[in-house]
Coordinates of C-alpha atoms and ligand atoms in Angstrom, one line a residue:
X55 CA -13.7 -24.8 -37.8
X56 CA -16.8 -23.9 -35.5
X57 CA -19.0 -20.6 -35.8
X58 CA -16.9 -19.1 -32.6
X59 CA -13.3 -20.1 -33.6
X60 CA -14.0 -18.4 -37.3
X61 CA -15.6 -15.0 -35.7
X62 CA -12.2 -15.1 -33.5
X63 CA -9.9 -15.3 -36.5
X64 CA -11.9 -12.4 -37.8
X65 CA -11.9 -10.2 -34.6
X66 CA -8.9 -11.1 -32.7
X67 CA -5.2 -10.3 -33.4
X68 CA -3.5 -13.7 -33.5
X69 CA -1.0 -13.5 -31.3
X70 CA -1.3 -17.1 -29.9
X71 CA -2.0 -20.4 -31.5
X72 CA -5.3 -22.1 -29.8
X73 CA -5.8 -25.4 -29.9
X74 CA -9.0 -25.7 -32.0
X75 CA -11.6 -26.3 -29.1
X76 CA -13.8 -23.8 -27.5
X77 CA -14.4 -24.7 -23.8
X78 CA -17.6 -23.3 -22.3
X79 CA -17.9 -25.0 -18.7
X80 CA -15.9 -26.7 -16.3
X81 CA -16.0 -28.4 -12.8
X82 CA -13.2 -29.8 -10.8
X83 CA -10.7 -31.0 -13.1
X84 CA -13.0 -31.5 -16.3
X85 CA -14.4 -29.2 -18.7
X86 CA -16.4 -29.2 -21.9
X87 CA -16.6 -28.0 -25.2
X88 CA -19.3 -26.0 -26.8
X89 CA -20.8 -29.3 -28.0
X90 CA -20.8 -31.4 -25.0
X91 CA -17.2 -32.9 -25.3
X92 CA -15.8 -33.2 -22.1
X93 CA -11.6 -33.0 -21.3
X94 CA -9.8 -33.9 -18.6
X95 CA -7.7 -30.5 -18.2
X96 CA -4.1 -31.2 -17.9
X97 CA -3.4 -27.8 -18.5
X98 CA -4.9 -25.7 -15.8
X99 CA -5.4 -22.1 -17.2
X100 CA -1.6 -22.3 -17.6
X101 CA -1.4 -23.3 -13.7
X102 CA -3.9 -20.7 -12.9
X103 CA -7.1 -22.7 -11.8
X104 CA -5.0 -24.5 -9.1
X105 CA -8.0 -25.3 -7.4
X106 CA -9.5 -26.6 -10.6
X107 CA -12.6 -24.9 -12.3
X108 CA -15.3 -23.4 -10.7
X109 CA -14.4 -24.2 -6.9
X110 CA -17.3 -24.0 -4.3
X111 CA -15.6 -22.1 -1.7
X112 CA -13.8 -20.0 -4.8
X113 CA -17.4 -19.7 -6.5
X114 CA -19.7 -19.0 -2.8
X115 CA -16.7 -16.3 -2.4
X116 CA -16.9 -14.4 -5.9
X117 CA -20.8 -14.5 -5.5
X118 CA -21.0 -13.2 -1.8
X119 CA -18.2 -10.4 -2.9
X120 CA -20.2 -9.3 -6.3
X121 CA -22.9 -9.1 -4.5
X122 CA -21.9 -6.5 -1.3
X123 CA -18.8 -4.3 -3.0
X124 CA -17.2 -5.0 -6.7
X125 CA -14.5 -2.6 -6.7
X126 CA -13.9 0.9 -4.8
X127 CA -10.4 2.3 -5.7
X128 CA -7.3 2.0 -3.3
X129 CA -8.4 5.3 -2.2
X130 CA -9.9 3.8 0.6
X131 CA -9.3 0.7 2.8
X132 CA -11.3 -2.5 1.8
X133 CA -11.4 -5.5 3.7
X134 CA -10.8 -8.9 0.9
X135 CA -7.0 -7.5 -0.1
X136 CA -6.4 -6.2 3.7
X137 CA -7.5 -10.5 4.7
X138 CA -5.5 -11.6 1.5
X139 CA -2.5 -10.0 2.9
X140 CA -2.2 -10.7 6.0
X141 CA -3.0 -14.7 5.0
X142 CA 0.0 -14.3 2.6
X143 CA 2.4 -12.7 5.0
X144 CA 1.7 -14.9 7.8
X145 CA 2.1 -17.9 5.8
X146 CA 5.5 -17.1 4.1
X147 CA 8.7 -15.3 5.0
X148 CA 8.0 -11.6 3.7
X149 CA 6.6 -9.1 5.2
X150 CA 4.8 -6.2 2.7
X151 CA 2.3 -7.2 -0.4
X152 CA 1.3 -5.2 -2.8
X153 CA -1.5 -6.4 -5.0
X154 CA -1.5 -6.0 -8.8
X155 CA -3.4 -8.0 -11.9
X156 CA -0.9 -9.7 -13.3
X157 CA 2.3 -11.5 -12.7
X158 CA 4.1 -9.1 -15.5
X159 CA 3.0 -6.3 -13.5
X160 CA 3.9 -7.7 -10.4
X161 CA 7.6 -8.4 -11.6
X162 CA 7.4 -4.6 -12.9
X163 CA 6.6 -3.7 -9.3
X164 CA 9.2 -5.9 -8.1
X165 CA 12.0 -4.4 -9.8
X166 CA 10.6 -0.8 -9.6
X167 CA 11.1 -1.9 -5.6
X168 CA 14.6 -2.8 -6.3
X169 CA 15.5 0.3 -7.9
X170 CA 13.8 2.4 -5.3
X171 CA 16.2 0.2 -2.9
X172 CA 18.9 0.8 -5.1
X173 CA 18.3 4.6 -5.0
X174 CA 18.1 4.7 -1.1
X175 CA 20.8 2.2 -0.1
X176 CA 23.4 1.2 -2.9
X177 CA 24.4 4.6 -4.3
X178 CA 21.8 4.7 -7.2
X179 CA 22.4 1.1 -8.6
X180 CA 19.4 -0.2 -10.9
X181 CA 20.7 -3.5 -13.1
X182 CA 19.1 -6.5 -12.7
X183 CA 20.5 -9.7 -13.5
X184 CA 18.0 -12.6 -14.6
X185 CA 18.4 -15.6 -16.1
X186 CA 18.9 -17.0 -19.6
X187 CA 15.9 -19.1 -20.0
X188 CA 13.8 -17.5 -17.9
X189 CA 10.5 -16.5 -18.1
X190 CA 8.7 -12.4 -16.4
X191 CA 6.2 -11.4 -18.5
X192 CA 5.5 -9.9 -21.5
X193 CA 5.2 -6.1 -20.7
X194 CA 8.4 -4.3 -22.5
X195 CA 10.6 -4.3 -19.4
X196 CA 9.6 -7.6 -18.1
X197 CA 11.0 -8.6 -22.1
X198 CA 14.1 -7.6 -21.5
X199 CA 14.6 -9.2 -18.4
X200 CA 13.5 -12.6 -19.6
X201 CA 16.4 -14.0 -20.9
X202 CA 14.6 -15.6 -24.3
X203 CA 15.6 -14.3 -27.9
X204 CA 12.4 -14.9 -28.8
X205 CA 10.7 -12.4 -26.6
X206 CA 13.2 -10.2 -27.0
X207 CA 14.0 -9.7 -31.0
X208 CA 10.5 -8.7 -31.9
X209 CA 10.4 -5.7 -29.8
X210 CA 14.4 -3.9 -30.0
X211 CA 15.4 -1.7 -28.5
X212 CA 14.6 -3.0 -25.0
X213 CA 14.1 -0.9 -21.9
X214 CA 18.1 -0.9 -20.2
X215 CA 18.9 -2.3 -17.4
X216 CA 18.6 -6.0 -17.7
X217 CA 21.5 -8.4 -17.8
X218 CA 20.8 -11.8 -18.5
X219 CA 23.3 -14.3 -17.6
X220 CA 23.5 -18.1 -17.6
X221 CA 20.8 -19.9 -16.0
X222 CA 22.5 -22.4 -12.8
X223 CA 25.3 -20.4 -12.7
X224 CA 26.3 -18.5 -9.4
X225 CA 29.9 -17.8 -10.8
X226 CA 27.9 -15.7 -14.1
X227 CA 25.8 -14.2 -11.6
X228 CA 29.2 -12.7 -9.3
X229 CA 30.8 -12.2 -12.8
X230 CA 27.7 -9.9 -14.3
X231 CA 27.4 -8.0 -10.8
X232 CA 28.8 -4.6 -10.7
X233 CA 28.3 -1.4 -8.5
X234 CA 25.1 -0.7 -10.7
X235 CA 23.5 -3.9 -9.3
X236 CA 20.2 -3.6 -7.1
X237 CA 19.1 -7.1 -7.4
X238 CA 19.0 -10.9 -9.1
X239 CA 15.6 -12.3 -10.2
X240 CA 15.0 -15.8 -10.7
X241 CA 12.1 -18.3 -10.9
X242 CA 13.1 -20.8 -8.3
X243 CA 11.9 -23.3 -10.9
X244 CA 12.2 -22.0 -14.1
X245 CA 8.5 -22.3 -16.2
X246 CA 8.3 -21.3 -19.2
X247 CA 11.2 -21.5 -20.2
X248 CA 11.5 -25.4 -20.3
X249 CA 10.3 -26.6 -16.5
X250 CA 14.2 -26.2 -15.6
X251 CA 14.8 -27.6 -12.1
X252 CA 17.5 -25.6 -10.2
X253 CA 20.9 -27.4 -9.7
X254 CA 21.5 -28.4 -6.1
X255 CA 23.1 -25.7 -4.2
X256 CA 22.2 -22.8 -6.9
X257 CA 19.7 -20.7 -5.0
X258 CA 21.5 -20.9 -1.8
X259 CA 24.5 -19.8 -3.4
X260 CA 22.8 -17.4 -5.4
X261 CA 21.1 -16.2 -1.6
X262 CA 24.6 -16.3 0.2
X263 CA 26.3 -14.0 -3.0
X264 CA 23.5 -11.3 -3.0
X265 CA 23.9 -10.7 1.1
X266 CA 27.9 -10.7 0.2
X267 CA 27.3 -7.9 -2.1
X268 CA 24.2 -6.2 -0.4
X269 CA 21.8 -6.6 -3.0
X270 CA 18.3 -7.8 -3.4
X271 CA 17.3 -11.6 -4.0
X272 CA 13.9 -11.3 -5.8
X273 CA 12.0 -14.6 -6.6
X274 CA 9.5 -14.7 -9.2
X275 CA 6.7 -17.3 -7.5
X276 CA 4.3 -16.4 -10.4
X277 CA 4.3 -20.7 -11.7
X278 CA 5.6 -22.3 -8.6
X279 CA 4.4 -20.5 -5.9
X280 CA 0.9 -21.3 -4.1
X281 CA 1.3 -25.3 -3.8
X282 CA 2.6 -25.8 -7.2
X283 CA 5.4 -28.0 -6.7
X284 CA 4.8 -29.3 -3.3
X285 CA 5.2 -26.6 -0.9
X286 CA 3.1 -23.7 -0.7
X287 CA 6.1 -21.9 -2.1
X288 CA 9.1 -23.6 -4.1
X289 CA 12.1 -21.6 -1.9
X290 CA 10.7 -23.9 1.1
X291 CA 12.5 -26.9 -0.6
X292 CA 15.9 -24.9 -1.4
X293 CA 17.1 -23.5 2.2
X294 CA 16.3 -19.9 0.7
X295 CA 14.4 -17.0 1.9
X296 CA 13.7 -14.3 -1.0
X297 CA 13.9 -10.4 -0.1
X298 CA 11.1 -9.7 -2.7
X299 CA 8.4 -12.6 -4.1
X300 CA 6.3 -12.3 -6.9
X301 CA 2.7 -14.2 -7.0
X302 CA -0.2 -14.3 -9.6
X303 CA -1.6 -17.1 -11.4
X304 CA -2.9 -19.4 -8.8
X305 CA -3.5 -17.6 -6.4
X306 CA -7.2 -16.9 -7.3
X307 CA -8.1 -19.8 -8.5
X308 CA -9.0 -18.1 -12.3
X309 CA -9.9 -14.6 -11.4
X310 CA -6.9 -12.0 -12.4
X311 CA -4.7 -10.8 -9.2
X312 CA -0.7 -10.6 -8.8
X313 CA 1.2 -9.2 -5.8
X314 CA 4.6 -8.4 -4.7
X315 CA 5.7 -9.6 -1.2
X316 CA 9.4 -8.0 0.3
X317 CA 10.7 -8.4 3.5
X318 CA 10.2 -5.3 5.5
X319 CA 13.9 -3.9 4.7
X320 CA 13.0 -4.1 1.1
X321 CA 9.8 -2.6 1.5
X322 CA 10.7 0.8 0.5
X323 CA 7.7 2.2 -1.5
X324 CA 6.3 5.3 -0.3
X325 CA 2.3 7.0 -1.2
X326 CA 2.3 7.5 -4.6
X327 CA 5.5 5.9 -5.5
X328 CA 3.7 2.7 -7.2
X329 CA 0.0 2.3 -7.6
X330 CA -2.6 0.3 -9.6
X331 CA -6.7 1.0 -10.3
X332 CA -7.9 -2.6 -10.2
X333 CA -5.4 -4.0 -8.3
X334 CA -6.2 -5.6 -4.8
X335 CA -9.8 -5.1 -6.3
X336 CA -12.1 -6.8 -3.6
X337 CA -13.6 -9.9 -6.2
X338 CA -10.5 -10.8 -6.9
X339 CA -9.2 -10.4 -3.5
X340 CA -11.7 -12.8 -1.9
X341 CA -11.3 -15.4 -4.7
X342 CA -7.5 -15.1 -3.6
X343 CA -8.2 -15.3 0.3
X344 CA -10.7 -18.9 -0.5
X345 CA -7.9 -19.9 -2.3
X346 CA -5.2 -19.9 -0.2
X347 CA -7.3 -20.4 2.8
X348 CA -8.3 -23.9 1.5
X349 CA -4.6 -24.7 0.2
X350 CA -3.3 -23.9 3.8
X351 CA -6.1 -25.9 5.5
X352 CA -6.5 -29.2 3.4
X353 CA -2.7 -29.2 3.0
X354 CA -2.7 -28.6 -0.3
X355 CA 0.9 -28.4 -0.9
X356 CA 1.4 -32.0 0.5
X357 CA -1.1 -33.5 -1.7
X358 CA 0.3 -31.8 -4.6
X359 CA 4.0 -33.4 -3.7
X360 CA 2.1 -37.1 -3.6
X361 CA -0.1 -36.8 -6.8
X362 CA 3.2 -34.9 -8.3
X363 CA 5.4 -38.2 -7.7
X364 CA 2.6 -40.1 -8.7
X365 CA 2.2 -38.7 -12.4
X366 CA 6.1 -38.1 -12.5
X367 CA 6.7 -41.8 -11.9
X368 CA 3.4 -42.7 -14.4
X369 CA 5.8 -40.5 -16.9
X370 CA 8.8 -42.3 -16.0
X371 CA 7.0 -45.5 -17.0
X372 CA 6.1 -44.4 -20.2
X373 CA 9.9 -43.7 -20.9
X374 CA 11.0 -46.9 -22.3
X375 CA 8.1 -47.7 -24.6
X376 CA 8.6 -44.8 -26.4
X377 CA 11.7 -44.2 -27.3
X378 CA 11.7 -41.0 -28.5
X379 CA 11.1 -39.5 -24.7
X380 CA 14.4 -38.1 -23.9
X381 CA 13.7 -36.2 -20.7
X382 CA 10.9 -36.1 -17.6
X383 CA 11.4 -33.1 -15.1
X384 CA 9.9 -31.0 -12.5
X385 CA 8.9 -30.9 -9.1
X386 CA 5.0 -31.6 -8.1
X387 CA 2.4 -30.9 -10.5
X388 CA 4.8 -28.6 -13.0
X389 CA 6.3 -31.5 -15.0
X390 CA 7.5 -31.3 -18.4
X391 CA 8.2 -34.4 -21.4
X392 CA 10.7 -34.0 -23.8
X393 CA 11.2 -35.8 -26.9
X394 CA 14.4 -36.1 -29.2
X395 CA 11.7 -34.6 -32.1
X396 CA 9.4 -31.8 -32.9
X397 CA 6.4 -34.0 -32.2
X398 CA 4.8 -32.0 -29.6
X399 CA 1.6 -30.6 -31.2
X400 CA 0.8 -33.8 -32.5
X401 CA 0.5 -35.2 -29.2
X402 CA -1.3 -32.4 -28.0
X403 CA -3.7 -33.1 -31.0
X404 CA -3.5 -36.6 -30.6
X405 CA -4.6 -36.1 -26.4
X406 CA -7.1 -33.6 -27.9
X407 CA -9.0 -36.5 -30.0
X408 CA -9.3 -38.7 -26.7
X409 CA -10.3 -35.9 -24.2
X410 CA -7.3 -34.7 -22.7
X411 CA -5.8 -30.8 -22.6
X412 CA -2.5 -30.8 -22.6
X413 CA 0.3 -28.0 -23.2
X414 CA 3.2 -27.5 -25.7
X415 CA 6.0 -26.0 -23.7
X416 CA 8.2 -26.2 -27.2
X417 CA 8.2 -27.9 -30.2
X418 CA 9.4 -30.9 -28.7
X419 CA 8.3 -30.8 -25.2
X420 CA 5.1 -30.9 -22.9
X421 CA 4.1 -29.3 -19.8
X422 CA 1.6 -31.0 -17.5
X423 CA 0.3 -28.4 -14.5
X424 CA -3.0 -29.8 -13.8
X425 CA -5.5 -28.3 -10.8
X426 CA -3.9 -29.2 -7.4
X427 CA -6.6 -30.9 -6.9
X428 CA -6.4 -33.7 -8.6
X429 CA -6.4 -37.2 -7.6
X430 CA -4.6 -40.6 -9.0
X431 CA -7.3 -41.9 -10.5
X432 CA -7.6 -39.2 -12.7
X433 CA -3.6 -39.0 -13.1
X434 CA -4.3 -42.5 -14.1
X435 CA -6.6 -41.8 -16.8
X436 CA -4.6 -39.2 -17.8
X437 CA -1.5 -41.5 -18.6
X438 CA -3.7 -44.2 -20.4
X439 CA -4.8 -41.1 -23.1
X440 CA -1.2 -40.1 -23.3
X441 CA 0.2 -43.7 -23.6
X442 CA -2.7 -44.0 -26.6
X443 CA -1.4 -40.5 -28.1
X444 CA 2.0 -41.6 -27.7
X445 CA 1.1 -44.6 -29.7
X446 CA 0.0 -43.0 -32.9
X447 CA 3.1 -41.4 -33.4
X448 CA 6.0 -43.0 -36.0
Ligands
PLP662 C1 7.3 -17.2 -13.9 C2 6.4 -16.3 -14.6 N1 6.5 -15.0 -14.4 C3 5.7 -14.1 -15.0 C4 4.7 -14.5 -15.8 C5 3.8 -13.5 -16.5 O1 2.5 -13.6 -15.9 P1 1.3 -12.9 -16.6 O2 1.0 -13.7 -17.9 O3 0.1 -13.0 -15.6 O4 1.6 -11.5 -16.9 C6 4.5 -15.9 -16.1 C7 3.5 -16.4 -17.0 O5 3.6 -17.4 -17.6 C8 5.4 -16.8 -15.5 O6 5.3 -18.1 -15.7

């Protein structure tokens, strides 16, 4: 174990299990360890450095921002998040953002918008109906509403006012709505929980029941949204328009920023109803506005869809050597590989020993979400480590 991964078991509470590296630089799609070891990074920040590491137009942004105003307070007007958001809502379907730090705290937001709605226009109702499987955050609330055990059991009892139901079900959605209902909240694509693609016809159905019952369609965009799977947001590709969107993650390229869209009807906060110190802060703000500047300009989105197919069909191919892969899903550059064992983190370790960072989704799964940016050459290198990794396991 190196000198900085033993001073981190003695400072830091464990409550995540790091792959035994310690990465001090990266560019583009590569990065490298404290002694010189370079990776090709197949895991992104956990699809947060979507336009890979260390950016020049992400980078010339952060530096020109640091060095004419670093943070003010939303107390006054400042010009990065007031750019950012008119970008955002002129390139989506919502019309409000709010900007946070997080993706936890901008589901948090989210559903404290929903139960201000609730309050004003359906009679006080405040249950929100998720999905098993799914994947908010980890702040208490945002616990309860993600429809894990795991997350959950840990931390009883749970702030009220959740109701998870089965995932790609619209019948357990009508079934679990009741006169307290202010909204449903789904990933379009769920993440975390497994990289489960939505059954054909869900969301829509999902969209048509919550205008039948006047409630609020919130879509948590946190993992798919900015490019991720081939559209600059994953509701493009279902017919669906969310009320309220959630976005963090990528959309600074690394540095920390989350914001809640809404359509103007759900946009229902008033001063001092909601708030947040470093949120919308103006670094941040102009590494988001690079970012999503250059996605919308070099097409991003459409790039991701092609390099997406490309490693999904690279994946495919891998299938019937080893036949222990049971499963390839996702959509774009969010892909997932399951195997009929619990032989995941030997595969990471095994990618690890010929330079590629991958992630363990579960025991027996991976998650590929690479930098958008990446190319098929490199998808193609990619594939040769894994098909080597793969190899070494009986
Ligand atoms: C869909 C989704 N929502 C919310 C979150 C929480 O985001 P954060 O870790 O920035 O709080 C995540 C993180 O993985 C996520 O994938």
């Amino acid at each position: 174990m190196s000198h900085w991964q033993e001073l981190e078991h003695r400072y830091f509470m464990p409550t995540v299990e790091r792959t035994p590296v310690t990465l001090v630089r990266g560019q583009g799609v590569w990065v490298w360890d404290d002694a010189g070891r370079e990776y090709l990074d197949f895991v992104g920040g956990w699809a947060v450095d979507s336009l890979g590491h260390c950016h020049p137009v992400v980078a010339q942004a952060v530096i020109e921002q640091v060095q004419t105003l670093i943070h003010t307070s939303n107390q006054f007007y400042t010009i990065p998040q007031i750019r950012l958001a008119e970008l955002l809502v002129k390139n989506s379907c919502l019309d409000k953002v709010f900007f946070g730090n997080s993706g936890a705290e901008a589901n948090e937001g989210a559903v404290k918008l929903a139960r201000r709605y609730g309050k004003l226009h359906l009679d006080g109702a405040d249950e929100v109906i998720t999905a098993n499987a799914s994947f908010h955050g980890r702040t208490l609330a945002m616990v309860a509403a993600s429809g894990q055990a795991k997350f959950q059991e840990p931390y009883t009892p749970l702030p009220a006012g959740f109701i998870n139901v089965e995932y790609n079900s619209v019948e357990a959605i009508k079934a679990a709505t009741t006169t307290k209902t202010c909204a449903v909240m789904l990933e379009p694509l769920q993440g975390e929980g497994g990289v489960n693609v939505p059954s054909k016809g869900y969301l829509a159905a999902v969209r048509d029941w919550c205008d039948q019952a006047g409630i609020l369609f919130i879509l948590d965009e946190i993992q798919t949204g900015l490019g991720r799977t081939g559209t600059l947001f994953a509701y493009e590709q279902y017919g669906v328009e969310p009320d309220i969107m959630t976005l963090a993650k990528g959309l600074a390229s690394g540095l920390p920023i989350g914001a809640i869209l809404a359509k103007d009807r759900a946009s229902v906060f008033t001063p001092g109803e909601h708030g947040s110190t470093f949120g919308g802060n103006p670094v941040a703000c102009a590494a988001g506005y690079a970012t999503l500047k250059f996605i919308i300009d070099n097409d991003v989105a459409g790039k991701v869809k092609r390099v997406g197919r490309y490693l999904a069909s690279g994946l495919e191919k891998l299938k019937p050597k080893f036949q222990f892969i049971t499963d390839v899903r996702g959509r774009g550059l969010l892909l997932a590989m399951e195997f009929n064992t619990d032989i995941a983190q030997s595969v990471v370790m095994a990618c690890l020993d010929r330079g590629l960072l991958v992630n363990q989704l579960k025991p027996n799964a991976l998650r590929f979400m690479p930098p958008l940016i990446i190319g098929n050459q490199e998808v193609d290198e990619a594939l040769a480590i894994l098909d080597e990794a793969l190899s070494t396991i009986d």
